[in-house]
Coordinates of C-alpha atoms in Angstrom, one line a residue:
X1 CA 12.3 5.9 7.7
X2 CA 14.5 4.2 4.7
X3 CA 16.3 0.6 3.6
X4 CA 19.3 2.0 4.2
X5 CA 21.0 -0.2 6.6
X6 CA 22.3 1.4 9.9
X7 CA 23.3 -0.4 12.7
X8 CA 22.9 1.0 16.7
X9 CA 25.9 2.4 16.3
X10 CA 28.2 4.1 13.9
X11 CA 31.5 5.4 14.5
X12 CA 32.2 9.2 12.0
X13 CA 34.5 8.3 9.4
X14 CA 36.1 11.3 9.8
X15 CA 37.2 11.9 13.7
X16 CA 36.0 8.4 15.1
X17 CA 33.5 10.0 17.1
X18 CA 30.9 6.9 18.0
X19 CA 27.0 8.6 17.9
X20 CA 24.2 7.5 17.0
X21 CA 23.0 5.5 14.3
X22 CA 20.0 8.3 13.5
X23 CA 22.8 11.1 13.6
X24 CA 23.1 11.8 9.6
X25 CA 26.1 14.6 10.6
X26 CA 28.8 14.4 13.4
X27 CA 28.9 16.3 16.1
X28 CA 32.2 16.7 16.7
X29 CA 33.2 17.8 13.2
X30 CA 30.2 18.5 11.1
X31 CA 30.7 16.1 8.2
X32 CA 27.8 14.5 6.8
X33 CA 28.1 11.3 8.3
X34 CA 26.9 9.0 4.6
X35 CA 29.0 10.7 2.2
X36 CA 30.3 8.3 0.3
X37 CA 27.0 7.2 -0.1
X38 CA 25.5 10.4 -1.1
X39 CA 28.4 10.7 -3.8
X40 CA 27.4 7.4 -5.0
X41 CA 23.5 8.7 -5.0
X42 CA 24.6 11.8 -6.7
X43 CA 26.4 10.4 -9.4
X44 CA 23.8 7.5 -10.6
X45 CA 21.1 10.6 -10.1
X46 CA 23.1 12.8 -12.6
X47 CA 23.5 9.5 -14.5
X48 CA 20.1 9.3 -14.5
X49 CA 19.4 12.4 -15.7
X50 CA 21.3 12.1 -18.6
X51 CA 19.7 9.2 -20.0
X52 CA 16.8 11.1 -19.1
X53 CA 15.4 8.5 -17.1
X54 CA 13.9 11.1 -14.9
X55 CA 11.6 8.9 -13.5
X56 CA 14.4 7.0 -12.2
X57 CA 16.6 9.8 -10.8
X58 CA 13.7 11.2 -9.0
X59 CA 13.9 8.1 -7.0
X60 CA 18.1 8.2 -6.4
X61 CA 17.8 12.2 -5.5
X62 CA 14.2 11.3 -2.8
X63 CA 17.1 8.3 -1.3
X64 CA 19.9 11.0 -0.9
X65 CA 17.6 13.0 1.2
X66 CA 16.9 10.8 4.2
X67 CA 20.4 10.7 4.5
X68 CA 20.6 14.9 4.7
X69 CA 20.0 16.8 7.7
X70 CA 16.8 19.0 6.9
X71 CA 18.9 22.2 7.7
X72 CA 21.1 22.4 5.2
X73 CA 22.0 23.8 1.8
X74 CA 22.3 20.3 0.3
X75 CA 19.1 19.3 1.7
X76 CA 17.3 22.2 0.5
X77 CA 19.0 21.8 -3.8
X78 CA 17.8 18.1 -3.5
X79 CA 14.0 19.0 -1.9
X80 CA 13.8 21.7 -4.9
X81 CA 15.3 18.7 -7.5
X82 CA 12.7 15.8 -5.8
X83 CA 10.3 18.7 -6.1
X84 CA 10.5 19.4 -9.6
X85 CA 10.9 15.7 -11.8
X86 CA 8.2 15.2 -9.3
X87 CA 5.7 17.6 -11.2
X88 CA 6.9 16.3 -13.8
X89 CA 6.5 13.4 -13.4
X90 CA 2.7 14.0 -12.5
X91 CA 1.9 16.0 -15.2
X92 CA 3.1 14.0 -17.9
X93 CA 3.0 9.9 -17.0
X94 CA 4.6 8.8 -19.7
X95 CA 7.6 9.8 -18.0
X96 CA 7.2 6.6 -15.6
X97 CA 4.1 4.4 -18.2
X98 CA 7.6 4.5 -20.9
X99 CA 10.4 2.8 -17.7
X100 CA 7.5 0.5 -17.3
X101 CA 6.5 -0.4 -20.5
X102 CA 10.0 -0.7 -22.0
X103 CA 11.0 -3.2 -19.6
X104 CA 8.2 -5.6 -20.6
X105 CA 8.5 -5.1 -24.2
X106 CA 12.6 -5.5 -24.1
X107 CA 12.2 -9.1 -24.8
X108 CA 9.8 -9.4 -27.5
X109 CA 11.2 -10.5 -30.9
X110 CA 11.3 -7.2 -33.7
X111 CA 10.3 -9.3 -36.1
X112 CA 6.8 -9.9 -34.2
X113 CA 5.2 -7.2 -36.4
X114 CA 5.8 -9.2 -39.5
X115 CA 4.0 -12.7 -37.6
X116 CA 1.6 -11.2 -36.4
X117 CA 0.8 -9.3 -40.0
X118 CA 0.0 -13.1 -41.4
X119 CA -2.8 -13.1 -38.4
X120 CA -4.8 -10.8 -40.7
X121 CA -6.5 -7.5 -39.1
X122 CA -6.5 -9.2 -35.3
X123 CA -2.8 -9.6 -35.3
X124 CA -2.2 -6.3 -37.2
X125 CA -4.5 -4.5 -34.2
X126 CA -2.6 -6.0 -31.2
X127 CA 1.1 -5.0 -32.6
X128 CA -1.0 -1.9 -33.1
X129 CA -1.4 -1.3 -30.1
X130 CA 1.0 -3.5 -28.2
X131 CA 1.8 -0.6 -25.6
X132 CA -1.7 -0.9 -24.3
X133 CA -0.9 -4.5 -23.8
X134 CA 2.2 -3.9 -22.3
X135 CA -0.1 -1.4 -20.3
X136 CA -1.9 -3.9 -19.4
X137 CA 0.7 -6.3 -18.2
X138 CA 2.4 -4.1 -15.3
X139 CA -0.5 -3.1 -14.1
X140 CA -1.5 -6.9 -13.3
X141 CA 2.0 -7.6 -12.6
X142 CA 1.8 -4.7 -9.7
X143 CA -1.6 -6.6 -8.4
X144 CA 0.8 -9.7 -8.1
X145 CA 3.8 -7.8 -6.3
X146 CA 1.9 -7.5 -3.2
X147 CA 1.4 -11.5 -3.1
X148 CA 4.9 -12.3 -3.0
X149 CA 5.0 -10.6 0.6
X150 CA 4.6 -12.8 3.0
X151 CA 3.0 -10.6 5.7
X152 CA 0.7 -9.6 2.6
X153 CA -0.6 -13.2 2.6
X154 CA -0.8 -14.3 5.7
X155 CA -2.7 -11.4 7.4
X156 CA -5.4 -11.3 4.2
X157 CA -6.1 -15.2 5.3
X158 CA -6.5 -13.4 8.7
X159 CA -8.8 -10.8 7.6
X160 CA -10.5 -14.0 4.9
X161 CA -11.1 -16.1 7.9
X162 CA -13.1 -13.3 9.6
X163 CA -15.4 -12.0 6.9
X164 CA -15.9 -15.6 6.2
X165 CA -17.7 -16.2 9.4
X166 CA -19.6 -12.8 9.3
X167 CA -20.9 -13.5 5.5
X168 CA -19.4 -16.7 3.9
X169 CA -16.4 -16.7 1.1
X170 CA -18.3 -15.6 -1.2
X171 CA -18.2 -12.1 -0.4
X172 CA -15.4 -12.6 2.0
X173 CA -12.8 -12.9 -0.8
X174 CA -15.1 -10.7 -2.9
X175 CA -14.5 -7.7 -0.6
X176 CA -10.2 -8.9 0.2
X177 CA -9.9 -7.9 -3.6
X178 CA -11.9 -5.2 -3.1
X179 CA -9.8 -3.9 -0.5
X180 CA -6.0 -5.4 -1.2
X181 CA -6.9 -3.3 -5.2
X182 CA -7.4 -0.1 -3.2
X183 CA -4.1 -0.5 -1.6
X184 CA -2.6 -1.6 -4.6
X185 CA -3.4 1.8 -6.5
X186 CA -1.7 3.0 -3.4
X187 CA 1.3 1.1 -4.4
X188 CA 1.2 2.2 -7.6
X189 CA 1.3 5.8 -7.0
X190 CA 4.3 5.9 -4.5
X191 CA 6.1 3.5 -7.3
X192 CA 4.7 6.2 -9.3
X193 CA 7.0 9.0 -7.5
X194 CA 9.9 6.6 -6.1
X195 CA 8.7 6.6 -2.5
X196 CA 9.6 3.4 -1.0
X197 CA 6.2 1.6 1.1
X198 CA 5.6 -1.6 2.3
X199 CA 3.3 -3.9 0.8
X200 CA -0.2 -4.2 1.6
X201 CA -0.7 -5.5 5.5
X202 CA -4.3 -6.6 6.0
X203 CA -6.2 -5.6 9.8
X204 CA -8.7 -7.7 10.1
X205 CA -11.9 -5.9 10.9
X206 CA -9.9 -2.6 10.2
X207 CA -9.9 -3.0 6.1
X208 CA -5.6 -2.9 5.4
X209 CA -2.4 -0.2 5.4
X210 CA 0.3 0.7 3.5
X211 CA 3.3 1.6 6.2
X212 CA 5.8 4.6 3.7
X213 CA 9.8 4.5 4.1
X214 CA 9.6 7.9 3.0
X215 CA 7.3 10.9 3.2
X216 CA 5.8 12.4 0.0
X217 CA 7.5 15.7 0.0
X218 CA 4.7 18.1 -1.3
X219 CA 0.9 18.4 -1.1
X220 CA 0.6 17.8 -4.5
X221 CA 2.2 13.9 -3.9
X222 CA 0.7 13.1 -0.7
X223 CA -2.7 13.6 -2.6
X224 CA -2.4 11.4 -5.7
X225 CA -1.1 8.9 -3.6
X226 CA -3.7 9.0 -1.0
X227 CA -6.6 9.3 -4.0
X228 CA -5.2 6.6 -6.0
X229 CA -6.5 3.7 -3.0
X230 CA -10.3 5.3 -4.2
X231 CA -9.4 5.3 -8.1
X232 CA -7.8 1.9 -7.8
X233 CA -10.9 1.1 -5.5
X234 CA -14.1 2.3 -7.6
X235 CA -11.9 0.3 -10.5
X236 CA -12.3 -2.7 -8.3
X237 CA -16.6 -1.8 -7.7
X238 CA -17.1 -1.2 -11.8
X239 CA -15.5 -4.6 -12.4
X240 CA -18.1 -6.5 -9.6
X241 CA -20.7 -4.1 -11.1
X242 CA -20.2 -5.3 -14.9
X243 CA -20.3 -8.8 -13.5
X244 CA -22.7 -8.6 -12.4
X245 CA -24.7 -7.4 -15.0
X246 CA -22.9 -10.3 -17.1
X247 CA -24.1 -12.8 -14.1
X248 CA -26.9 -11.8 -12.5
X249 CA -25.2 -12.8 -9.7
X250 CA -26.3 -10.5 -6.3
X251 CA -23.3 -11.3 -4.6
X252 CA -21.1 -9.0 -7.4
X253 CA -24.0 -6.1 -6.7
X254 CA -23.5 -6.3 -3.1
X255 CA -19.7 -6.2 -3.1
X256 CA -19.2 -4.0 -5.4
X257 CA -21.8 -1.8 -3.8
X258 CA -20.0 -1.9 -0.5
X259 CA -16.9 -1.7 -1.9
X260 CA -17.7 1.6 -3.1
X261 CA -19.3 2.5 0.3
X262 CA -15.3 1.4 1.7
X263 CA -13.9 4.2 -0.9
X264 CA -16.5 6.3 -0.2
X265 CA -15.8 6.3 3.7
X266 CA -12.7 6.4 3.2
X267 CA -13.0 10.1 1.6
X268 CA -13.4 11.6 4.7
X269 CA -11.9 14.8 4.6
X270 CA -10.0 13.3 7.6
X271 CA -6.3 13.4 8.4
X272 CA -4.7 10.7 7.9
X273 CA -7.6 9.1 6.2
X274 CA -7.1 9.4 1.8
X275 CA -10.4 12.0 1.7
X276 CA -7.5 14.3 3.6
X277 CA -5.0 13.9 1.9
X278 CA -7.0 15.0 -1.1
X279 CA -8.3 18.1 0.4
X280 CA -4.9 19.2 1.4
X281 CA -3.6 20.0 -1.9
X282 CA -6.7 22.0 -2.2
X283 CA -6.8 25.8 -2.6
X284 CA -10.4 27.2 -0.4
X285 CA -12.0 27.7 -2.8
X286 CA -11.7 24.2 -3.9
X287 CA -12.6 22.9 -0.8
X288 CA -15.9 25.0 -0.6
X289 CA -16.4 23.5 -4.1
X290 CA -15.8 19.9 -3.5
X291 CA -17.9 20.7 -0.4
X292 CA -21.5 22.1 -2.9
X293 CA -20.4 19.3 -4.3
X294 CA -20.5 16.3 -1.6
X295 CA -23.7 18.1 -0.8
X296 CA -25.7 18.1 -3.7
X297 CA -24.7 14.2 -3.8
X298 CA -26.4 13.7 -0.7
X299 CA -29.6 16.1 -1.7
X300 CA -30.0 13.7 -5.2
X301 CA -29.2 10.7 -3.5
X302 CA -30.0 10.4 0.5
X303 CA -26.8 8.9 0.9
X304 CA -26.0 8.8 4.9
X305 CA -22.3 8.1 5.0
X306 CA -22.6 11.8 2.7
X307 CA -23.1 13.6 6.4
X308 CA -19.8 12.8 7.3
X309 CA -18.5 14.1 3.9
X310 CA -20.1 17.5 4.5
X311 CA -19.8 17.9 8.1
X312 CA -16.2 16.6 7.5
X313 CA -15.4 18.4 5.0
X314 CA -16.8 22.1 6.1
X315 CA -14.5 21.7 9.4
X316 CA -11.3 21.3 6.8
X317 CA -12.1 24.5 4.8
X318 CA -12.8 26.8 7.9
X319 CA -9.8 25.5 10.0
X320 CA -7.2 24.0 8.0
X321 CA -5.1 26.1 6.3
X322 CA -5.4 25.9 3.0
X323 CA -2.8 24.9 -0.5
X324 CA -1.8 28.5 -2.6
X325 CA -1.0 26.8 -5.7
X326 CA -4.6 25.1 -7.2
X327 CA -4.3 21.8 -7.8
X328 CA -6.7 21.0 -10.4
X329 CA -6.1 17.2 -10.7
X330 CA -7.1 16.6 -7.1
X331 CA -9.5 18.5 -7.1
X332 CA -11.7 16.8 -10.4
X333 CA -10.2 13.4 -8.3
X334 CA -12.1 14.2 -5.5
X335 CA -15.7 15.5 -7.1
X336 CA -15.4 12.9 -9.0
X337 CA -15.0 9.7 -6.8
X338 CA -17.8 11.3 -4.9
X339 CA -20.0 12.0 -7.5
X340 CA -19.3 7.9 -8.9
X341 CA -18.9 5.8 -6.4
X342 CA -22.3 7.5 -4.5
X343 CA -24.0 6.0 -7.5
X344 CA -22.2 3.4 -6.9
X345 CA -23.3 2.8 -3.4
X346 CA -26.9 2.4 -4.3
X347 CA -26.8 0.1 -6.0
X348 CA -29.6 -2.4 -5.9
X349 CA -28.7 -5.8 -4.1
X350 CA -31.1 -8.9 -5.3
X351 CA -32.3 -10.5 -2.0

């Protein structure tokens, strides 16, 4: 699925043959149906490549893939470009972050540094680390992005109502925020790789989902998108724990613990859960290493949920074809998430 508008039926611009809108090439003359649009995309992507905008070029080429039949040489060539740019974005996140930060900072007064200098050491500190500030702003803007969508707002309210009735408004609100941050982690990773998707949609009683409009082209992308949710969810749990340590309010300890449990559940190595996406990118040895880490975590903590992860991990390692190229980032992220989230699930919640 993509954002290109396709009517119920279209006419081939080459031979006027009428066909279903889902057709990407004319069965009569073999002409590419979206040849003109593909030419525009190609010019746009080439311009972005020349300008060094790798993230923009990746987004453009990915759109081109959706308009090309999969059995064509053009599709294979562009697929290779997408894989290359995706690897570059993954290995050098500054290619994406620099563009985001520049957008935030582009309207800043060039004389702001001198003005802040007048405030002394504190002003110079904030000016020196202005890109850290921009990074925080961009992530804040991204978190607010989903709240501009009616589907997210209304489904969030419905879920809030259910959880409120079950556990009270304070815990319900904290749980909703935790789930929302988890889902926006997926959105952030999707945006990083130029993959189009919807805003989060809450399903009361079952969490929330982000529906993809384009499919990740590699196991690496799939793993990064999948594990980004638990990574952001971990951040939400840690923030709740910090608030609990400052305020001694038991509700924040409960939110931190339950949020960690939910994210740990998502790491069960089965598809379409996030853990399954992460395991897909691992080699056979890496999968067994992850299984061992799960086993050690269970032995040390006694967390019952880890038994499910352990069983699913063993089955996945035995039955699913392993990735041939080691994905060290996915392995570190998965094992690290299991370790830290397990600790957080064991937080003592005062009665």
